[in-house]
Short mmCIF file of C-alpha atoms in Angstrom, two decimals:
data_model
loop_
_atom_site.label_atom_id
_atom_site.label_comp_id
_atom_site.label_asym_id
_atom_site.label_seq_id
_atom_site.Cartn_x
_atom_site.Cartn_y
_atom_site.Cartn_z
CA MET X 1 83.57 91.25 129.11
CA LYS X 2 86.65 93.51 129.24
CA CYS X 3 90.23 92.40 127.32
CA TYR X 4 93.64 94.04 127.08
CA ILE X 5 95.35 94.18 123.81
CA VAL X 6 98.98 94.88 123.54
CA ASP X 7 101.21 95.43 120.31
CA SER X 8 104.21 94.01 120.52
CA PHE X 9 107.53 93.51 118.34
CA TYR X 10 106.08 89.38 116.93
CA GLY X 11 102.16 90.11 116.72
CA PHE X 12 99.22 91.06 119.19
CA ILE X 13 98.24 89.40 122.27
CA ALA X 14 95.09 89.78 123.99
CA TYR X 15 94.64 89.34 128.19
CA ASP X 16 91.90 89.14 130.02
CA GLU X 17 90.96 91.18 133.25
CA ASP X 18 93.11 88.81 135.53
CA LEU X 19 96.25 89.46 132.80
CA LYS X 20 95.97 86.18 131.89
CA ILE X 21 96.40 85.33 127.67
CA ILE X 22 93.06 84.55 125.89
CA THR X 23 95.17 84.48 122.35
CA THR X 24 97.67 85.95 120.31
CA LYS X 25 98.37 86.22 116.70
CA ASN X 26 102.01 86.21 115.29
CA PHE X 27 103.84 87.66 112.32
CA LYS X 28 105.25 85.18 109.64
CA ASP X 29 108.57 86.30 109.42
CA THR X 30 109.98 90.28 109.84
CA ASN X 31 109.31 91.11 106.56
CA GLU X 32 105.61 91.06 107.40
CA ALA X 33 106.33 91.97 111.28
CA THR X 34 107.92 95.70 109.77
CA LEU X 35 105.36 95.79 106.86
CA GLN X 36 101.95 95.25 109.51
CA LEU X 37 103.77 97.24 112.36
CA LEU X 38 104.46 100.52 109.90
CA GLU X 39 100.64 99.71 108.67
CA LEU X 40 99.37 99.79 112.51
CA GLU X 41 101.66 103.31 112.81
CA ARG X 42 100.65 104.96 109.85
CA THR X 43 96.54 103.87 110.03
CA GLY X 44 95.98 102.54 113.86
CA THR X 45 95.46 99.03 112.54
CA CYS X 46 96.34 96.18 110.40
CA SER X 47 95.23 92.92 109.12
CA LEU X 48 96.30 90.54 112.03
CA LEU X 49 95.02 93.29 114.58
CA GLU X 50 91.77 93.07 113.00
CA ASP X 51 92.26 89.25 113.21
CA LEU X 52 92.66 89.31 117.05
CA ILE X 53 89.55 91.34 117.70
CA LYS X 54 87.64 89.16 115.35
CA GLU X 55 88.63 86.14 117.46
CA ILE X 56 87.81 87.77 120.76
CA SER X 57 84.80 89.38 119.65
CA ASN X 58 83.51 85.65 118.89
CA PHE X 59 85.07 84.66 122.29
CA GLY X 60 82.15 87.21 124.21
CA TYR X 61 84.51 90.36 125.03
CA ASP X 62 82.56 93.26 124.28
CA THR X 63 85.22 95.91 125.69
CA VAL X 64 88.54 96.19 124.40
CA ILE X 65 91.40 98.38 125.84
CA VAL X 66 94.46 99.71 123.74
CA GLU X 67 97.13 101.92 124.56
CA ASN X 68 96.91 104.28 121.48
CA GLU X 69 94.02 106.66 120.48
CA LYS X 70 94.91 106.02 116.97
CA GLU X 71 94.35 102.79 117.27
CA ALA X 72 91.11 102.70 119.36
CA MET X 73 89.87 105.37 116.37
CA ALA X 74 90.55 102.85 113.54
CA LEU X 75 89.27 100.04 115.47
CA LYS X 76 85.81 101.87 116.22
CA SER X 77 85.17 102.31 112.88
CA LYS X 78 85.64 98.67 111.95
CA PHE X 79 84.11 96.89 114.87
CA ASN X 80 80.70 97.26 116.96
CA LEU X 81 82.75 96.88 120.05
CA GLN X 82 83.36 99.30 122.79
CA PHE X 83 87.23 100.70 122.79
CA ASN X 84 88.99 102.28 125.27
CA VAL X 85 92.63 103.87 125.69
CA ILE X 86 94.34 103.36 128.77
CA SER X 87 98.44 104.43 128.45
CA PRO X 88 99.54 102.39 129.80
CA SER X 89 97.46 99.87 130.61
CA ALA X 90 97.94 96.88 133.10
CA ALA X 91 98.57 94.19 130.51
CA GLY X 92 100.98 96.57 128.86
CA ARG X 93 103.15 97.42 132.17
CA ALA X 94 103.20 93.68 132.77
CA PHE X 95 104.11 92.40 129.05
CA ARG X 96 106.76 95.29 128.69
CA ILE X 97 108.45 93.51 132.02
CA ASP X 98 109.26 90.68 130.13
CA PRO X 99 108.49 90.51 126.63
CA ILE X 100 110.50 87.72 125.34
CA GLY X 101 108.50 85.52 128.37
CA GLU X 102 105.12 86.76 127.78
CA TRP X 103 105.81 85.18 124.31
CA SER X 104 107.69 82.07 125.45
CA LYS X 105 104.37 81.01 127.56
CA ILE X 106 102.52 80.26 124.49
CA GLY X 107 105.73 77.87 123.33
CA PHE X 108 108.01 79.81 121.56
CA ASP X 109 111.93 79.58 122.15
CA ASN X 110 113.48 82.11 123.71
CA SER X 111 116.60 82.31 121.65
CA PHE X 112 114.22 82.32 118.72
CA LEU X 113 112.32 85.24 120.34
CA ILE X 114 115.62 87.60 121.18
CA LYS X 115 116.82 86.85 117.26
CA VAL X 116 113.30 87.76 116.33
CA GLN X 117 112.95 90.97 118.39
CA LYS X 118 116.53 92.27 117.22
CA GLU X 119 115.64 91.50 113.54
CA VAL X 120 112.75 93.43 113.50
CA ALA X 121 113.94 96.35 115.28
CA GLU X 122 116.88 96.39 112.90
CA LEU X 123 114.29 95.88 109.81
CA LEU X 124 111.99 98.68 111.23
CA THR X 125 114.72 101.37 111.60
CA LYS X 126 116.03 100.89 108.47
CA THR X 127 113.16 100.81 107.05
CA LYS X 128 111.86 104.08 108.62
CA ILE X 129 115.14 106.19 107.55
CA ARG X 130 114.75 105.27 104.08
CA LEU X 131 110.98 106.21 103.99
CA ALA X 132 111.99 109.76 106.09
CA PHE X 133 114.69 110.05 102.83
CA GLU X 134 112.26 109.22 100.39
CA LYS X 135 110.25 112.24 101.78
CA ARG X 136 110.26 115.16 98.99
CA ASP X 137 110.56 117.89 101.66
CA LYS X 138 114.14 116.24 102.45
CA LEU X 139 114.94 116.63 98.60
CA VAL X 140 113.41 120.55 98.69
CA ALA X 141 115.56 121.34 101.49
CA GLN X 142 118.71 119.92 100.54
CA ALA X 143 117.93 121.93 96.97
CA VAL X 144 117.52 125.28 98.89
CA THR X 145 120.45 124.78 100.62
CA SER X 146 122.24 124.15 97.43
CA LEU X 147 120.91 127.10 96.18
CA ASP X 148 122.44 129.36 98.56
CA GLU X 149 125.51 127.79 98.36
CA VAL X 150 125.48 127.84 94.55
CA GLU X 151 124.51 131.88 94.96
CA LYS X 152 127.79 132.33 97.00
CA ILE X 153 129.87 130.75 94.74
CA ILE X 154 128.68 132.71 91.64
CA ASN X 155 129.47 135.92 93.67
CA ILE X 156 133.17 134.91 94.16
CA LEU X 157 133.50 133.43 90.91
CA VAL X 158 132.50 136.65 89.18
CA SER X 159 134.35 138.92 91.68
CA ARG X 160 137.57 136.71 90.63
CA VAL X 161 137.07 137.17 86.63
CA ARG X 162 136.10 141.03 86.67
CA GLU X 163 139.42 141.69 89.24
CA TRP X 164 141.02 139.17 86.38
CA TYR X 165 139.72 140.66 83.49
CA GLY X 166 140.08 144.30 85.18
CA LEU X 167 143.80 143.63 84.32
CA HIS X 168 143.54 143.89 80.61
CA PHE X 169 140.42 145.80 80.03
CA PRO X 170 139.18 147.64 83.30
CA GLU X 171 136.78 150.34 81.85
CA LEU X 172 134.09 147.38 81.16
CA GLY X 173 133.64 147.27 84.85
CA ASP X 174 132.61 151.04 85.54
CA LEU X 175 130.32 150.54 82.41
CA ILE X 176 128.62 146.87 83.22
CA GLN X 177 126.74 146.65 86.68
CA ASP X 178 125.54 143.76 85.61
CA HIS X 179 127.11 140.29 86.48
CA LYS X 180 125.55 138.31 83.77
CA THR X 181 126.36 140.95 81.23
CA TYR X 182 129.85 141.07 82.11
CA LEU X 183 130.63 137.65 81.89
CA LYS X 184 128.96 137.28 78.37
CA ILE X 185 130.76 139.90 77.33
CA VAL X 186 133.93 138.50 78.27
CA SER X 187 133.25 134.92 77.23
CA GLU X 188 132.34 136.52 73.73
CA PHE X 189 135.13 138.67 72.98
CA GLY X 190 137.92 137.74 75.38
CA GLU X 191 140.83 140.14 74.10
CA ARG X 192 140.02 144.13 73.43
CA SER X 193 141.04 143.51 69.56
CA ASN X 194 138.22 140.95 69.00
CA TYR X 195 135.24 143.47 70.22
CA LYS X 196 132.51 143.48 67.25
CA PHE X 197 130.17 146.51 68.08
CA ASN X 198 126.87 144.60 66.07
CA LEU X 199 127.68 141.64 68.81
CA LEU X 200 128.36 143.71 71.33
CA GLU X 201 125.25 145.64 70.82
CA GLU X 202 123.26 142.26 70.96
CA ILE X 203 124.69 140.99 74.51
CA ILE X 204 124.19 144.86 76.37
CA HIS X 205 120.89 145.91 74.20
CA ASN X 206 122.05 149.77 74.58
CA GLU X 207 123.30 151.41 71.38
CA ASN X 208 124.90 154.25 73.28
CA LYS X 209 126.89 152.08 75.56
CA SER X 210 128.04 150.30 73.56
CA LYS X 211 129.57 152.94 71.11
CA THR X 212 131.28 154.07 74.63
CA ILE X 213 132.96 150.48 74.87
CA MET X 214 134.14 150.69 71.49
CA GLU X 215 135.59 154.27 71.64
CA LEU X 216 137.60 152.74 75.18
CA LEU X 217 138.92 149.98 73.79
CA GLU X 218 141.28 152.03 71.86
CA LYS X 219 142.05 154.27 74.87
CA SER X 220 142.04 151.94 77.42
CA ILE X 221 144.53 151.54 80.32
CA GLY X 222 144.60 148.19 80.51
CA ALA X 223 147.55 145.64 80.01
CA GLU X 224 148.23 143.76 77.20
CA ILE X 225 148.09 139.96 77.33
CA ARG X 226 148.67 136.31 75.99
CA GLU X 227 145.85 134.74 74.03
CA LYS X 228 146.33 131.79 76.65
CA ASP X 229 145.51 134.07 79.61
CA VAL X 230 142.33 135.51 78.49
CA GLU X 231 141.19 131.91 77.29
CA LYS X 232 141.75 131.24 81.10
CA ILE X 233 139.44 134.16 81.85
CA GLN X 234 136.91 133.42 79.11
CA GLU X 235 136.47 129.82 80.57
CA LEU X 236 135.83 130.77 84.45
CA ALA X 237 133.43 133.54 82.87
CA ARG X 238 131.83 130.46 80.76
CA ILE X 239 131.74 128.39 84.11
CA CYS X 240 130.36 131.24 86.17
CA LEU X 241 127.30 131.38 83.08
CA ASN X 242 126.97 127.56 83.57
CA LEU X 243 126.28 128.53 87.17
CA TYR X 244 123.63 131.19 86.67
CA SER X 245 121.98 129.04 84.20
CA TYR X 246 122.14 125.73 87.27
CA ARG X 247 120.85 128.08 89.64
CA GLU X 248 117.82 129.22 87.30
CA SER X 249 116.70 125.46 86.62
CA LEU X 250 117.20 124.84 90.46
CA GLU X 251 114.62 127.46 91.50
CA LYS X 252 112.22 126.16 88.69
CA TYR X 253 112.78 122.75 90.36
CA ILE X 254 112.24 124.06 93.95
CA ASP X 255 109.54 125.36 92.78
CA GLU X 256 108.29 122.18 91.37
CA VAL X 257 108.48 120.32 94.36
CA MET X 258 106.79 122.89 96.49
CA LYS X 259 103.84 122.71 94.72
CA GLU X 260 103.67 118.95 95.62
CA VAL X 261 104.99 119.09 99.05
CA ALA X 262 103.77 122.40 100.48
CA PRO X 263 101.06 124.16 98.52
CA ASN X 264 99.80 126.09 100.70
CA VAL X 265 103.11 127.37 102.40
CA ARG X 266 104.41 128.06 98.92
CA GLU X 267 101.40 130.20 98.05
CA LEU X 268 101.56 132.48 101.29
CA VAL X 269 105.49 133.32 101.22
CA GLY X 270 106.90 131.81 97.59
CA SER X 271 108.93 128.77 97.29
CA ILE X 272 112.07 129.62 97.82
CA LEU X 273 111.67 131.22 101.29
CA GLY X 274 108.87 128.25 102.00
CA ALA X 275 111.56 126.20 100.96
CA ARG X 276 113.98 127.93 103.22
CA LEU X 277 111.19 127.67 106.38
CA ILE X 278 111.47 123.93 106.10
CA ALA X 279 115.27 123.34 105.59
CA LEU X 280 115.82 125.45 108.65
CA SER X 281 113.09 123.36 110.81
CA GLY X 282 114.38 120.18 109.58
CA GLY X 283 111.46 119.00 107.34
CA LEU X 284 108.10 119.99 106.44
CA GLU X 285 106.77 117.82 110.02
CA ALA X 286 108.97 119.58 111.71
CA LEU X 287 107.58 123.13 110.71
CA ALA X 288 104.04 122.23 111.13
CA LYS X 289 105.05 121.12 114.90
CA LYS X 290 106.44 124.26 115.70
CA PRO X 291 104.45 127.04 117.08
CA ALA X 292 103.91 130.44 115.43
CA SER X 293 106.21 132.34 117.83
CA THR X 294 109.30 129.96 117.14
CA ILE X 295 108.55 130.31 112.93
CA GLN X 296 108.17 134.20 113.60
CA VAL X 297 112.03 134.19 114.39
CA LEU X 298 112.94 130.96 112.36
CA GLY X 299 116.46 131.89 111.30
CA ALA X 300 117.42 134.52 114.01
CA GLU X 301 118.12 132.46 116.51
CA LYS X 302 121.91 134.22 117.05
CA ALA X 303 120.11 137.58 118.03
CA LEU X 304 117.11 135.69 120.26
CA PHE X 305 119.81 134.04 122.06
CA ARG X 306 122.06 137.23 122.46
CA ALA X 307 118.69 139.04 124.08
CA LEU X 308 118.43 136.48 126.15
CA ARG X 309 122.04 136.33 127.51
CA THR X 310 122.19 140.17 127.40
CA GLY X 311 118.15 141.35 128.32
CA ALA X 312 118.28 143.28 124.96
CA ARG X 313 115.04 143.45 122.77
CA PRO X 314 114.09 140.37 121.10
CA PRO X 315 113.98 140.17 117.12
CA LYS X 316 110.81 140.39 115.77
CA HIS X 317 111.48 138.24 112.56
CA GLY X 318 113.97 135.89 111.42
CA ILE X 319 114.11 134.95 107.57
CA ILE X 320 110.59 135.16 107.29
CA PHE X 321 111.30 139.20 106.86
CA GLN X 322 112.45 138.33 103.29
CA SER X 323 108.71 138.07 102.46
CA PRO X 324 107.92 141.59 100.59
CA LEU X 325 104.76 141.74 103.23
CA ILE X 326 107.21 142.76 105.77
CA HIS X 327 110.53 144.05 104.42
CA SER X 328 108.02 146.67 102.21
CA SER X 329 106.40 147.69 105.31
CA PRO X 330 107.04 150.60 107.62
CA LYS X 331 109.55 149.40 110.18
CA TRP X 332 107.14 150.30 113.41
CA GLN X 333 104.44 147.45 111.51
CA ARG X 334 106.78 145.01 110.79
CA GLY X 335 106.90 143.09 114.34
CA LYS X 336 102.87 142.81 114.12
CA ILE X 337 102.95 141.58 110.58
CA ALA X 338 105.41 139.13 111.50
CA ARG X 339 103.46 137.62 113.65
CA THR X 340 100.41 137.43 111.63
CA LEU X 341 102.08 135.77 108.81
CA ALA X 342 103.79 133.48 111.30
CA GLY X 343 100.73 132.35 112.37
CA LYS X 344 99.17 131.85 108.80
CA LEU X 345 102.44 130.06 107.84
CA SER X 346 101.82 127.75 110.90
CA ILE X 347 98.55 126.47 109.67
CA ALA X 348 99.45 126.02 106.24
CA ALA X 349 102.44 124.22 107.17
CA ARG X 350 100.31 121.92 109.24
CA VAL X 351 97.51 121.04 106.60
CA ASP X 352 100.47 120.38 104.03
CA ALA X 353 102.63 118.13 106.10
CA PHE X 354 99.40 116.38 107.30
CA GLY X 355 97.24 115.87 104.14
CA GLY X 356 94.89 118.71 104.23
CA ALA X 357 93.66 120.64 101.60
CA PHE X 358 94.29 123.84 99.46
CA ILE X 359 93.43 126.31 102.00
CA ALA X 360 96.01 128.81 100.98
CA ASN X 361 93.31 131.46 99.04
CA LYS X 362 91.31 131.51 102.44
CA LEU X 363 94.42 131.79 104.57
CA LYS X 364 95.92 134.58 102.18
CA LYS X 365 92.50 136.57 102.40
CA GLU X 366 92.55 136.79 106.45
CA LEU X 367 96.56 137.62 106.01
CA GLU X 368 95.82 140.78 103.61
CA GLU X 369 92.80 141.75 106.32
CA ARG X 370 95.01 141.71 109.06
CA ILE X 371 97.45 143.51 107.22
CA SER X 372 95.33 146.26 105.96
CA GLU X 373 93.69 146.40 109.59
CA ILE X 374 97.55 146.71 111.13
CA LYS X 375 98.29 149.61 108.19
CA LYS X 376 95.34 151.65 109.55
CA LYS X 377 95.66 150.99 112.80
CA TYR X 378 99.32 151.67 113.29
CA ALA X 379 99.72 154.28 110.29
CA VAL X 380 102.09 156.52 112.32
CA PRO X 381 104.93 155.19 114.67
CA THR X 382 104.23 154.98 118.44
CA LYS X 383 105.69 157.68 120.77
CA LYS X 384 108.83 155.32 121.87
CA LEU X 385 110.04 154.98 117.82
CA LYS X 386 109.48 158.67 117.23
CA LYS X 387 111.73 159.62 120.50
CA LYS X 388 114.53 157.17 119.10
CA LYS X 389 114.34 159.41 115.90
#
């Protein structure tokens, strides 16, 4: 005999072939409904559904029709019955025309069912939102966006310190190109009269340059400014140094979270680029669902739409260009390498998102072999590129 199973907000209903209700199992309350429906969505089965299957099995039904492939697979592994998938099934269509009316056939009050339906829907939505926020890939996306913003702020503030302190000691800016070293000197000494050779050498680790700076202190064309003015410049320099420290700790944090969330993607392109791909996609699962061709041009949307609008050549790569495998290769090989890398990233993201094993070593080996082939086969530019040159 054949029967239909319909999942609903208040439990499960079994129908016979004439669409008459055989039996039902309802949740005790809205909390249990939420937990069991989430379990059903995650695993394809739940305890209440299994109770219903046991009961209809005792009634002599040997074929069960469900509307979800995952549900059929999960139940097949637990019961010695035949499970078929029809979506939507005849019982499912009949139930969804009037779900309140179907449950009221077995004695429940309409107003009570409407209240339960609303409460279950609200609680289920809230729980799903909370679970989505708890996913670690959302954290890594926020962290890498913060990293980019911190980087921008550092660049703006360092330019301001250089310009501001340049009023007092302009010669220092030309001699010290490294921003962090420049900030350390400014925060340590401040006024020109406070410079000490030994301390300066400890900061820049260059004896000749330290001597040059000490000599320029006397010849500087910079203005004499008050102590309280210098203190404000030093304060800003210290803020920048703190931001540098914060940026380093943020990079370590992203690397640790990527090891946990997307180890295969991290191994292929590094933690920062992997995190940027996740952020641009809106999450690891969203990245995993994208085709390789989309991953290849992620971050190059403006160029892609311009190409579609004007008929110009489409971009060959988006932010995956940041991978040294691409940007360190000759121009005429980059498109092919980007395509190969995007393909491997697509596989890696799917394995990471859906709980697979660590396969990055295998993917990396295949990637290196393919890149080696590309470099041999396309060692010189095509005729088209040669003409352009």
